[in-house]
Amino acid sequence: MAIERTISIIKPDAVSKNVIGKIYDRFESNGLKIVAAKMKHLTREEAEAFYAVHKDRPFFNDLVDFMVSGPVVVMVLEAKNREIMGATNPENAAEGTIRKDFANNTSENAVHGSDSLENAKIEIDFFFNPEEVYVRTIG
Ligand code: IDP
Ligand code: MG
């Protein structure tokens, strides 16, 4: 079976709270492996392109403003992360999820995660060249 890969982004709110390591730990503690990672300050053009699927939503401009407000940390993870992230609105997020513990509100919600395998592939290609994504051969 092919290994499932997905994207996670630690958003500017969580980076500014200095909880990058705590969020990495959530993934690792739940058995996910980080196979690529980098810090990046998105340009407005990059944020608009990344969230193009939401371009007609009322929150699009606020979302882009927020995502360019500071650097983010982009990761490729092996295995699923939606359950670990929690619901978009942290008030609806389950106990023990990243958003429950670290999000401010529906907009500043600590992390992004791919919503399907198909979109995961598109999002991985958006941020990483193939040689930047590693095979974890040991362990
Ligand atoms: P997701 O991140 O849980 O997949 P999406 O519906 O794909 O949620 O929305 C993408 C991002 O847009 C959210 O993570 C959040 O930052 C922002 N967003 C979504 N809905 C709202 C809203 O109603 N108000 C403000 N921002 C929102
Ligand atoms: Mg989404």
mmCIF file of C-alpha atoms and ligand atoms in Angstrom:
data_model
loop_
_atom_site.group_PDB
_atom_site.id
_atom_site.type_symbol
_atom_site.label_atom_id
_atom_site.label_comp_id
_atom_site.label_asym_id
_atom_site.label_seq_id
_atom_site.Cartn_x
_atom_site.Cartn_y
_atom_site.Cartn_z
ATOM 1 C CA MET A 1 0.000 0.000 0.000
ATOM 2 C CA ALA A 2 1.263 3.467 -0.877
ATOM 3 C CA ILE A 3 2.240 5.660 2.064
ATOM 4 C CA GLU A 4 -0.267 8.442 2.582
ATOM 5 C CA ARG A 5 1.304 11.896 2.634
ATOM 6 C CA THR A 6 -0.331 15.127 3.595
ATOM 7 C CA ILE A 7 0.492 18.777 4.261
ATOM 8 C CA SER A 8 0.314 20.586 7.556
ATOM 9 C CA ILE A 9 0.974 24.303 7.970
ATOM 10 C CA ILE A 10 1.600 25.833 11.378
ATOM 11 C CA LYS A 11 -0.093 29.195 10.851
ATOM 12 C CA PRO A 12 1.267 32.636 11.932
ATOM 13 C CA ASP A 13 -0.773 32.693 15.172
ATOM 14 C CA ALA A 14 0.824 29.474 16.426
ATOM 15 C CA VAL A 15 4.319 30.461 15.225
ATOM 16 C CA SER A 16 4.021 33.752 17.154
ATOM 17 C CA LYS A 17 2.920 31.841 20.273
ATOM 18 C CA ASN A 18 6.178 29.890 20.001
ATOM 19 C CA VAL A 19 4.439 26.496 19.938
ATOM 20 C CA ILE A 20 6.055 25.052 16.792
ATOM 21 C CA GLY A 21 7.678 22.296 18.826
ATOM 22 C CA LYS A 22 4.506 21.530 20.752
ATOM 23 C CA ILE A 23 2.632 21.075 17.468
ATOM 24 C CA TYR A 24 5.420 18.907 16.009
ATOM 25 C CA ASP A 25 5.076 16.842 19.182
ATOM 26 C CA ARG A 26 1.344 16.346 18.634
ATOM 27 C CA PHE A 27 2.062 14.810 15.261
ATOM 28 C CA GLU A 28 4.943 12.649 16.464
ATOM 29 C CA SER A 29 3.089 11.525 19.590
ATOM 30 C CA ASN A 30 0.240 10.359 17.365
ATOM 31 C CA GLY A 31 2.571 8.298 15.183
ATOM 32 C CA LEU A 32 2.875 10.668 12.213
ATOM 33 C CA LYS A 33 6.286 11.193 10.662
ATOM 34 C CA ILE A 34 7.571 14.548 9.404
ATOM 35 C CA VAL A 35 9.247 13.888 6.030
ATOM 36 C CA ALA A 36 9.747 17.529 4.956
ATOM 37 C CA ALA A 37 9.634 20.855 6.800
ATOM 38 C CA LYS A 38 10.498 24.509 6.263
ATOM 39 C CA MET A 39 9.686 27.956 7.580
ATOM 40 C CA LYS A 40 8.375 30.345 4.983
ATOM 41 C CA HIS A 41 6.837 33.828 4.912
ATOM 42 C CA LEU A 42 4.196 33.563 2.194
ATOM 43 C CA THR A 43 3.804 36.369 -0.313
ATOM 44 C CA ARG A 44 0.272 37.622 -0.879
ATOM 45 C CA GLU A 45 0.354 35.970 -4.309
ATOM 46 C CA GLU A 46 1.343 32.622 -2.781
ATOM 47 C CA ALA A 47 -1.351 32.801 -0.089
ATOM 48 C CA GLU A 48 -3.995 33.739 -2.662
ATOM 49 C CA ALA A 49 -2.919 30.863 -4.903
ATOM 50 C CA PHE A 50 -2.810 28.362 -2.044
ATOM 51 C CA TYR A 51 -6.319 29.291 -0.857
ATOM 52 C CA ALA A 52 -7.751 29.872 -4.371
ATOM 53 C CA VAL A 53 -10.478 27.311 -3.603
ATOM 54 C CA HIS A 54 -11.868 29.827 -1.074
ATOM 55 C CA LYS A 55 -11.562 32.930 -3.281
ATOM 56 C CA ASP A 56 -15.335 33.565 -3.362
ATOM 57 C CA ARG A 57 -15.849 33.091 0.372
ATOM 58 C CA PRO A 58 -16.499 36.222 2.495
ATOM 59 C CA PHE A 59 -13.463 35.532 4.693
ATOM 60 C CA PHE A 60 -10.970 35.184 1.804
ATOM 61 C CA ASN A 61 -9.260 38.582 2.164
ATOM 62 C CA ASP A 62 -9.017 38.253 5.945
ATOM 63 C CA LEU A 63 -7.610 34.749 5.536
ATOM 64 C CA VAL A 64 -4.927 35.961 3.109
ATOM 65 C CA ASP A 65 -4.080 38.945 5.374
ATOM 66 C CA PHE A 66 -3.687 36.554 8.296
ATOM 67 C CA MET A 67 -1.595 34.004 6.404
ATOM 68 C CA VAL A 68 0.904 36.690 5.280
ATOM 69 C CA SER A 69 1.054 38.352 8.725
ATOM 70 C CA GLY A 70 4.120 36.324 9.730
ATOM 71 C CA PRO A 71 6.087 33.221 8.827
ATOM 72 C CA VAL A 72 4.495 29.768 8.764
ATOM 73 C CA VAL A 73 6.017 26.305 9.072
ATOM 74 C CA VAL A 74 5.061 23.951 6.239
ATOM 75 C CA MET A 75 5.420 20.200 6.694
ATOM 76 C CA VAL A 76 4.822 17.018 4.789
ATOM 77 C CA LEU A 77 3.500 14.337 7.127
ATOM 78 C CA GLU A 78 3.101 10.647 6.585
ATOM 79 C CA ALA A 79 -0.422 9.510 7.473
ATOM 80 C CA LYS A 80 -3.641 11.331 8.285
ATOM 81 C CA ASN A 81 -3.746 14.514 10.353
ATOM 82 C CA ARG A 82 -7.313 15.871 10.142
ATOM 83 C CA GLU A 83 -8.394 14.136 13.350
ATOM 84 C CA ILE A 84 -5.360 15.472 15.237
ATOM 85 C CA MET A 85 -6.023 19.058 13.991
ATOM 86 C CA GLY A 86 -9.633 19.341 15.157
ATOM 87 C CA ALA A 87 -12.574 21.276 13.720
ATOM 88 C CA THR A 88 -12.092 24.616 11.880
ATOM 89 C CA ASN A 89 -13.806 26.489 14.742
ATOM 90 C CA PRO A 90 -11.847 25.638 17.907
ATOM 91 C CA GLU A 91 -15.071 25.855 19.947
ATOM 92 C CA ASN A 92 -16.179 22.731 18.055
ATOM 93 C CA ALA A 93 -12.787 20.994 18.196
ATOM 94 C CA ALA A 94 -12.500 17.792 20.213
ATOM 95 C CA GLU A 95 -10.518 17.647 23.446
ATOM 96 C CA GLY A 96 -6.826 17.000 22.868
ATOM 97 C CA THR A 97 -6.783 18.347 19.281
ATOM 98 C CA ILE A 98 -4.295 20.997 18.154
ATOM 99 C CA ARG A 99 -6.986 23.582 17.459
ATOM 100 C CA LYS A 100 -8.702 22.967 20.801
ATOM 101 C CA ASP A 101 -5.450 23.697 22.603
ATOM 102 C CA PHE A 102 -3.754 26.332 20.425
ATOM 103 C CA ALA A 103 -6.288 28.135 18.162
ATOM 104 C CA ASN A 104 -7.602 31.653 18.878
ATOM 105 C CA ASN A 105 -10.787 31.473 16.768
ATOM 106 C CA THR A 106 -12.198 30.216 13.437
ATOM 107 C CA SER A 107 -9.748 32.357 11.460
ATOM 108 C CA GLU A 108 -6.601 32.153 13.596
ATOM 109 C CA ASN A 109 -6.791 28.426 14.095
ATOM 110 C CA ALA A 110 -3.161 27.346 14.460
ATOM 111 C CA VAL A 111 -2.865 24.816 11.629
ATOM 112 C CA HIS A 112 -3.849 23.965 8.078
ATOM 113 C CA GLY A 113 -4.311 20.386 6.922
ATOM 114 C CA SER A 114 -5.055 18.962 3.490
ATOM 115 C CA ASP A 115 -8.702 17.884 3.183
ATOM 116 C CA SER A 116 -8.218 14.961 0.752
ATOM 117 C CA LEU A 117 -5.487 12.815 -0.765
ATOM 118 C CA GLU A 118 -5.931 14.568 -4.080
ATOM 119 C CA ASN A 119 -5.510 18.018 -2.523
ATOM 120 C CA ALA A 120 -2.621 16.770 -0.393
ATOM 121 C CA LYS A 121 -0.654 15.961 -3.541
ATOM 122 C CA ILE A 122 -1.421 19.380 -5.053
ATOM 123 C CA GLU A 123 -0.430 21.133 -1.802
ATOM 124 C CA ILE A 124 2.806 19.136 -1.418
ATOM 125 C CA ASP A 125 3.784 20.088 -4.975
ATOM 126 C CA PHE A 126 2.891 23.727 -4.190
ATOM 127 C CA PHE A 127 5.496 23.957 -1.408
ATOM 128 C CA PHE A 128 8.145 21.294 -2.030
ATOM 129 C CA ASN A 129 10.339 19.981 -4.794
ATOM 130 C CA PRO A 130 10.405 16.154 -4.871
ATOM 131 C CA GLU A 131 13.991 16.048 -3.553
ATOM 132 C CA GLU A 132 12.946 18.014 -0.429
ATOM 133 C CA VAL A 133 10.588 15.230 0.699
ATOM 134 C CA TYR A 134 12.465 12.421 2.391
ATOM 135 C CA VAL A 135 12.016 8.687 2.794
ATOM 136 C CA ARG A 136 12.407 7.761 6.464
ATOM 137 C CA THR A 137 14.419 4.605 6.014
ATOM 138 C CA ILE A 138 15.375 4.072 9.653
ATOM 139 C CA GLY A 139 12.665 3.469 12.216
HETATM 140 P P1 IDP B 1 -10.080 23.871 7.408
HETATM 141 O O1 IDP B 1 -8.810 24.669 7.634
HETATM 142 O O2 IDP B 1 -10.594 23.267 8.684
HETATM 143 O O3 IDP B 1 -9.966 22.864 6.296
HETATM 144 P P2 IDP B 1 -11.616 25.541 5.553
HETATM 145 O O4 IDP B 1 -13.122 25.580 5.487
HETATM 146 O O5 IDP B 1 -10.905 24.849 4.453
HETATM 147 O O6 IDP B 1 -11.207 24.937 6.984
HETATM 148 O O7 IDP B 1 -11.131 27.051 5.651
HETATM 149 C C1 IDP B 1 -9.766 27.379 5.445
HETATM 150 C C2 IDP B 1 -9.354 28.402 6.470
HETATM 151 O O8 IDP B 1 -10.098 29.604 6.269
HETATM 152 C C3 IDP B 1 -9.655 28.006 7.935
HETATM 153 O O9 IDP B 1 -8.686 27.152 8.493
HETATM 154 C C4 IDP B 1 -9.680 29.364 8.609
HETATM 155 O O10 IDP B 1 -8.364 29.882 8.832
HETATM 156 C C5 IDP B 1 -10.372 30.218 7.540
HETATM 157 N N1 IDP B 1 -11.835 30.232 7.745
HETATM 158 C C6 IDP B 1 -12.715 29.244 7.457
HETATM 159 N N2 IDP B 1 -13.974 29.592 7.767
HETATM 160 C C7 IDP B 1 -13.896 30.849 8.266
HETATM 161 C C8 IDP B 1 -14.876 31.780 8.776
HETATM 162 O O11 IDP B 1 -16.083 31.518 8.816
HETATM 163 N N3 IDP B 1 -14.399 32.972 9.217
HETATM 164 C C9 IDP B 1 -13.069 33.309 9.172
HETATM 165 N N4 IDP B 1 -12.122 32.466 8.691
HETATM 166 C C10 IDP B 1 -12.525 31.252 8.263
HETATM 167 MG MG MG B 2 -9.723 23.171 4.256
#
